[in-house]
């Protein structure tokens, strides 16, 4: 441990952000990096816990936080980076977009502010790029085995890299025109500038990963072809089927899914031209975003940058508390009110609001009819599950889950005017396209691909991981799944 | 030929056979010993009478068994009473030859006539074969009417045989008798019939005879009426009163033996036995010639340590060495550089160090061979031995003074035996031979000093290599993988060692999986646990008492033990056992005729298995034998050749296997073993290798790793690689010393081969074959699994494809790591538990216990493999309620000091609300807490702990307790003390502990008033006297043999015994201790239960257990194994917010639990309700288990081990070999003996002198009326004053009574613990002398000792009081007109005392008070002294050479304040004692003042300065290691 008393001596420092009025005029990243000298003292705040909850509970990747903090404090950057990469293929991405489950579980956060683990991670990996420490690590020997990876999101990329480093020939098939999946098209540039991704993709290519874009597996190439040409197939196509809101008026124009909206803007930023008819733009519009999650927040930020006249975000659930309630204790993920950089940039947030109907004028949406609701207490006390409870934890820590119900507040109906409505209500499950059908893969009750503990689907030689298996979740979890699937695939290839 | 009988005979010594976990091999004893002799050598019946009187007066040092009547053993060793026997035999018509021409055999025979006849017949036959004439037999009259039931049942028939010398030359007769006895013993021991076990020859000699038996001192003469005959006359008598830890003290194990009587313990016994076995093949002696074979094996197995010691001493003496010479070999005094001694004497000891290892351990030995009678003490002086010499030539030596009455006018001198010294009476020359003469004479018998100089070989004298070996980084990486290095070890174990030269420190308990249950490949080292000293032998403080410790050893061939030549010294001398790669190169390149090294690779094929490993070991044996045949003198076992195809044999396996193989082949003494291995890196590893036979080791990968760390900048300090390696070696050396000292062993020579380890999870076959003699009680893995684990690591280093991983394994043994070692505490478990107790949510609690109890994922503990046997359930409503179960729960001892005030009081309040008990821990308690708060809340800890530091143990503290717990050991660091660094000693803590803020506090490894079991009995007596209402509890830690210790504790009249598991928590402890010492409580508890039942002692003592008890299931299992009370530590802390940071030792606990930092303490968020809920949940869950098991009350459940079973499929591959039948063994007569405590101990308090006094001083106590009593006093009057003090403080509070309200004038020799816990208002004055522990825990009052009127000699040359005076005193004053023994004012924190001279270790660990010494001081004065002041009158001006200056400065007395203080004390001394010495000094004060030296602790001075400046806290940060180690 760097400094036993560091946490008493130094306060947490958060990275600064560009001023709102400046940042909303472009699409560049909002946050500044923490200066390197700050990283040192921030790392000194780490207490090297006997049970490091960040590592053993918070982070799905089991990132070796105490160790790399110690090394950063000692100035052993290169070694720290090695440790960081030992559990995470893309720390420069998680360092930018991860909600930092590790920090929520940090022991310091019990009664003080958590260690800035994510900033240290980011600083560390960026220094690695600057110094040229991050180089391709091609396998010393090729195995001669071929693996197809379907989908180039975080799970697919992590799996591809791991497998390539084991000496397998990996081909990644991507439906879109560019590699990256959700990383490239789902996350706005102001959170993740795309050169970050490109830089890493260069490394993957140098390690022998081949990318085939504009190829939709199952459509452009058949399942049979894949089976014939590859020793293993990895499905990492995500869980893209968006949740819809089927209420009266859903048919009006001007109501779009969040992902369509975000993808378009990312393409635009990448230099693509969007056909006018497809354009979804918020400029000068009254925008209502349905859904209070991260995607909703990304839509808010995007709409703001596009020049929306007003932005309102609506959430069905009640406003979360500012602090952890007793039922949601440390080290579980705190369901508390979060204010993203996009929220800082303006807009209204409404809670406990149920949308009853879309109102339109002609064919186009013009507003929403909403009602306020009240939520009941959960029907049984519950220990809120952390999003970080890892499947690798074999212990059954089953909790009594409580269900809540709501009722409408009488006479609370109101109307919202809207020219553009974005549905950011989450995702239902994986898209069961022709490939899934042709490979004959079983689905689980939720509609995702069913796998066993070795990430095997019901079709032999076909593996799956990421959101396609677990449902929509965090990037960090997708990376974890991709890595573990790669291990399983490697075992499979060695024994097959 | 004896007829074969069909029923099992009891063990050869009459002990019951081993059953379950009970094994008679772990019996210990303590005792009272002594001798009395007439210098004129004239036989006199009065000597016998006095000897018996001594025995009776030492009876309190012995014990009685479960039947309350059977003494553990008593006996006399006397010269043959020729006149008496001549008359006796004459009457029967037998005429004895001249004295010396006949031998007298004292023989125990079976009572059954047939086997008795056979035994006697065989004895006669062998005697005749050896050329002796059978003169006749005499039936020794015995009277068994007073015997206890146990003794009577096993009573032998006692007969004496008389053997004529025949044609044997007179000077060989004694040896002939020895040969006869050994031959008979061996022959009859080989018989298998039932009766033969009773056969035993107490003595067979032409000079001496032994009368002994399973008796108490007072029963001896009743049983042997011979001794009462007026004609039965002796010139001397050696006496022994035994206290055995269990109640199978047998007739044969009573003492004295043939040459000695022993009070103490041989800690290194297994090593001594192994060494002797190894030597036996080469024994030659002109005295014996070929007949030497007849006495082999020299050691009679099954004997006690004392008996075995006697066996070897006898051999040495019969082969020609004198008794004193042999004793100097076996129990050498310390001869390290700190001691001033002649070159000849040092030469003698060094020479003999190359021949024989010390028989190490606390020992007072009395020996007699007919001409010489003497006594000697071990180097540490841990047993008391006092002597009185009279003007008329009588010498009385005994464990206590005052054992017989001697008129003062007759007394010539009173003294004590000093550490390492000998006291000898020569009956031929009719004089006392002083130590200095004995030693000088023996040291100059031969030019040992020159022999050593001319012959010893030193490494530095060997060829110096020109190349420095180094490792390529890739090679190192592979080796690290192959030997299982983890990143964690690098960071947490090696880096601290290499940075600071200290072992790393950690905190909280060990909750990681046992090696055999771990799913990660474990090093073989991990299957062993260190044993440690508790109760029957004290651990040593290797830092403060370093001067007695030694790491020096010899390597290479030994020569014939029974001879002495210059060549005996021709061995390679190593200053310590850690060799660097350069050292090894030097050794390999040696061109010395006596240093012939030979490499023996220890590798096995990487593709093989257990069988391959076995074959590889056989190949190692063959190669080693061949090397020896070719003249190799040093075998270097090396795994350097490891490569893709060859894996390393675990170094410990290779070393121990070869060691035992060579012993079996009789070749062991021909070579030394040096181990060059990449595997060893920790202290534990080095200790194991040495303990199993290695003379030295070179941890080559560890050295390379340290270099890598240093060069990579990963150490705490910027160090050169060489400096780091140096520090690493230092850390290993210190750690080794600590490891030895934990077992009470002082030197590596004794530790080597001593095997003081227990294996957990090693299969019987492996143990019997390769680790012979090591206890391993639950079986476990075999070679197959060992090979598999080794090869799993090997595969990481040499993967089938590609390169090995760049990063090492993450580890996780110390701190939890994902995918690393399993721990009981997981984030999920902690958060569930905290959630449960904060929200009063039983469902959540059940979720927590499911995590802990779930077998599949927490296969961490032995109990995880148990399951309950099905039974008819009972409705839960019929099970006893939560409220009544709560009374069985205690919170574990956690001191105020380790915990913050808020946390400590929170626990106490909760436990009091529940009607359960909290434990103060060893840090005292604020008297404020004795009174309830205004809210009615009670913060007083019901259990108060008495630990070795005695911090805050005042009379007031003791009387405010329902239970007093004597902490012998602590699970996290058994066998060692602790240290509370100055920065944690806040003003408040200092006040409660009676010390100074900011001054570091040290608690010593042993209780300095418990060096043996009879001492423990004494402390129990003391505590019971001061607070008769309190239960007395003794805390032990599980290890093999803990059951017998618990039996001893029961016999010492403790009310409760606590068996703690190895995994208990700690505020700070070296990682080695946390991980590698002690055993799971399952083993210790089961052994305790079984042993107590077998000894019929279970009915009178409650059994408590603790150590990672976490769930209702844990409690249920503990109850079934025999516990009726349950302690919880870590879980309680987790309930109030602990999140297992393991940072207690850094004072940085972020949740404010284990810290004194006010900022952090303010973050404490625990509440008493949390603790209450925790215990209610546990009780509720326990009820559920009880209901399903069909028990309505816990009482029914205790000890129902038949209701436990092993989970049907012990389905984990490594666990398949586990066998729990010993743990789950149902005691033989379980239906008859109670399984739980059903009656109170008989403390026999009514008979004490205080009870008698109390009636007389009632008015003084109740009405403060002064009272003055004059009374005689004897050594059997113990703890006089303690009972009065308890009553006074209870009534009047800590302030007690006004000065001198009660004046007690005694004359005689006061017993132990005079004035213990004395309260203000009492003045005790003794005209005479006093025994050990005077003023123990004194809290006020005054004690005055003056020599008896009329005694000749000057007071300052005579001893007036024994050892360990004023231990832990917090106040009061003492004026002692004479010399005191060792450890005067040890851990004094407030008393003022004047004395005229002290022994070794004066003022050790002192933290307060003032001591004035008006005369000589022994070695090591002021060791660990961190407070208070001492003034020493240093006439010789040599004081500085004998004091320990590590923590103190010596100054002259120059400030006015000091002069006034000193003068006042000397004047008071003169006033109270009329000391001539004080008068002399006062008469010319100005001239004498410059001779006074002021001893000033440096810490204390700094603290006083800070206090003057108004600061009460030292804010400087102290490095982690200082927590446990000083400097």
Short mmCIF file of N, CA and C in Angstrom, two decimals, chain B residues 978-1017:
data_model
loop_
_atom_site.label_atom_id
_atom_site.label_comp_id
_atom_site.label_asym_id
_atom_site.label_seq_id
_atom_site.Cartn_x
_atom_site.Cartn_y
_atom_site.Cartn_z
N UNK B 978 3.04 -8.85 22.58
CA UNK B 978 2.61 -7.85 21.63
C UNK B 978 3.18 -6.51 22.01
N UNK B 979 2.85 -5.56 21.22
CA UNK B 979 3.35 -4.23 21.49
C UNK B 979 2.31 -3.23 21.05
N UNK B 980 2.03 -2.28 21.91
CA UNK B 980 1.13 -1.20 21.53
C UNK B 980 2.02 0.01 21.32
N UNK B 981 2.15 0.45 20.08
CA UNK B 981 3.11 1.52 19.81
C UNK B 981 2.68 2.82 20.48
N UNK B 982 3.67 3.62 20.80
CA UNK B 982 3.43 4.85 21.54
C UNK B 982 2.33 5.71 20.96
N UNK B 983 2.23 5.77 19.64
CA UNK B 983 1.26 6.70 19.08
C UNK B 983 -0.17 6.26 19.32
N UNK B 984 -0.34 5.01 19.73
CA UNK B 984 -1.70 4.57 20.06
C UNK B 984 -2.00 4.77 21.55
N UNK B 985 -0.96 5.04 22.33
CA UNK B 985 -1.17 5.16 23.77
C UNK B 985 -1.59 6.59 24.07
N UNK B 986 -2.86 6.83 23.96
CA UNK B 986 -3.40 8.15 24.23
C UNK B 986 -3.43 8.37 25.74
N UNK B 987 -3.75 9.58 26.12
CA UNK B 987 -3.80 9.89 27.55
C UNK B 987 -4.78 8.96 28.26
N UNK B 988 -5.87 8.69 27.60
CA UNK B 988 -6.90 7.86 28.21
C UNK B 988 -6.43 6.42 28.37
N UNK B 989 -5.82 5.92 27.32
CA UNK B 989 -5.34 4.54 27.39
C UNK B 989 -4.24 4.43 28.43
N UNK B 990 -3.38 5.41 28.47
CA UNK B 990 -2.29 5.39 29.45
C UNK B 990 -2.86 5.37 30.86
N UNK B 991 -3.90 6.13 31.08
CA UNK B 991 -4.49 6.19 32.42
C UNK B 991 -5.06 4.82 32.79
N UNK B 992 -5.75 4.22 31.86
CA UNK B 992 -6.39 2.95 32.15
C UNK B 992 -5.35 1.84 32.32
N UNK B 993 -4.25 1.98 31.63
CA UNK B 993 -3.22 0.94 31.70
C UNK B 993 -2.14 1.27 32.72
N UNK B 994 -2.31 2.35 33.42
CA UNK B 994 -1.32 2.79 34.39
C UNK B 994 0.06 3.00 33.74
N UNK B 995 0.05 3.67 32.60
CA UNK B 995 1.33 3.96 31.95
C UNK B 995 1.35 5.41 31.53
N UNK B 996 2.35 5.75 30.72
CA UNK B 996 2.55 7.13 30.33
C UNK B 996 2.12 7.31 28.88
N UNK B 997 1.38 8.37 28.57
CA UNK B 997 0.94 8.57 27.19
C UNK B 997 2.15 8.62 26.25
N UNK B 998 1.97 8.05 25.09
CA UNK B 998 3.01 8.14 24.08
C UNK B 998 4.13 7.14 24.26
N UNK B 999 4.11 6.37 25.34
CA UNK B 999 5.18 5.41 25.57
C UNK B 999 4.72 4.03 25.11
N UNK B 1000 5.55 3.44 24.27
CA UNK B 1000 5.25 2.12 23.73
C UNK B 1000 5.09 1.09 24.84
N UNK B 1001 4.09 0.25 24.71
CA UNK B 1001 3.86 -0.78 25.72
C UNK B 1001 4.15 -2.15 25.16
N UNK B 1002 4.87 -2.93 25.92
CA UNK B 1002 5.24 -4.27 25.46
C UNK B 1002 4.61 -5.29 26.38
N UNK B 1003 3.92 -6.25 25.81
CA UNK B 1003 3.53 -7.38 26.66
C UNK B 1003 4.43 -8.55 26.34
N UNK B 1004 4.98 -9.15 27.37
CA UNK B 1004 5.95 -10.22 27.16
C UNK B 1004 5.28 -11.49 26.64
N UNK B 1005 6.05 -12.33 25.94
CA UNK B 1005 5.46 -13.59 25.48
C UNK B 1005 4.92 -14.46 26.62
N UNK B 1006 5.67 -14.67 27.69
CA UNK B 1006 5.09 -15.48 28.76
C UNK B 1006 4.52 -14.59 29.86
N UNK B 1007 3.63 -15.16 30.64
CA UNK B 1007 3.31 -14.56 31.92
C UNK B 1007 4.54 -14.83 32.78
N UNK B 1008 5.11 -13.82 33.36
CA UNK B 1008 6.33 -14.12 34.12
C UNK B 1008 6.02 -14.76 35.47
N UNK B 1009 4.76 -14.99 35.75
CA UNK B 1009 4.48 -15.82 36.92
C UNK B 1009 3.86 -17.15 36.51
N UNK B 1010 3.96 -17.48 35.21
CA UNK B 1010 3.52 -18.82 34.80
C UNK B 1010 4.59 -19.43 33.92
N UNK B 1011 5.47 -20.16 34.54
CA UNK B 1011 6.46 -20.88 33.77
C UNK B 1011 6.13 -22.36 33.75
N UNK B 1012 5.10 -22.75 34.45
CA UNK B 1012 4.75 -24.16 34.46
C UNK B 1012 3.34 -24.28 35.03
N UNK B 1013 2.86 -25.47 35.02
CA UNK B 1013 1.47 -25.71 35.38
C UNK B 1013 1.21 -25.36 36.86
N UNK B 1014 2.19 -25.62 37.73
CA UNK B 1014 1.93 -25.31 39.14
C UNK B 1014 1.91 -23.80 39.37
N UNK B 1015 2.60 -23.08 38.48
CA UNK B 1015 2.52 -21.63 38.57
C UNK B 1015 1.13 -21.14 38.19
N UNK B 1016 0.57 -21.79 37.19
CA UNK B 1016 -0.78 -21.42 36.78
C UNK B 1016 -1.75 -21.66 37.94
N UNK B 1017 -1.58 -22.80 38.59
CA UNK B 1017 -2.43 -23.09 39.74
C UNK B 1017 -2.29 -21.99 40.78
#
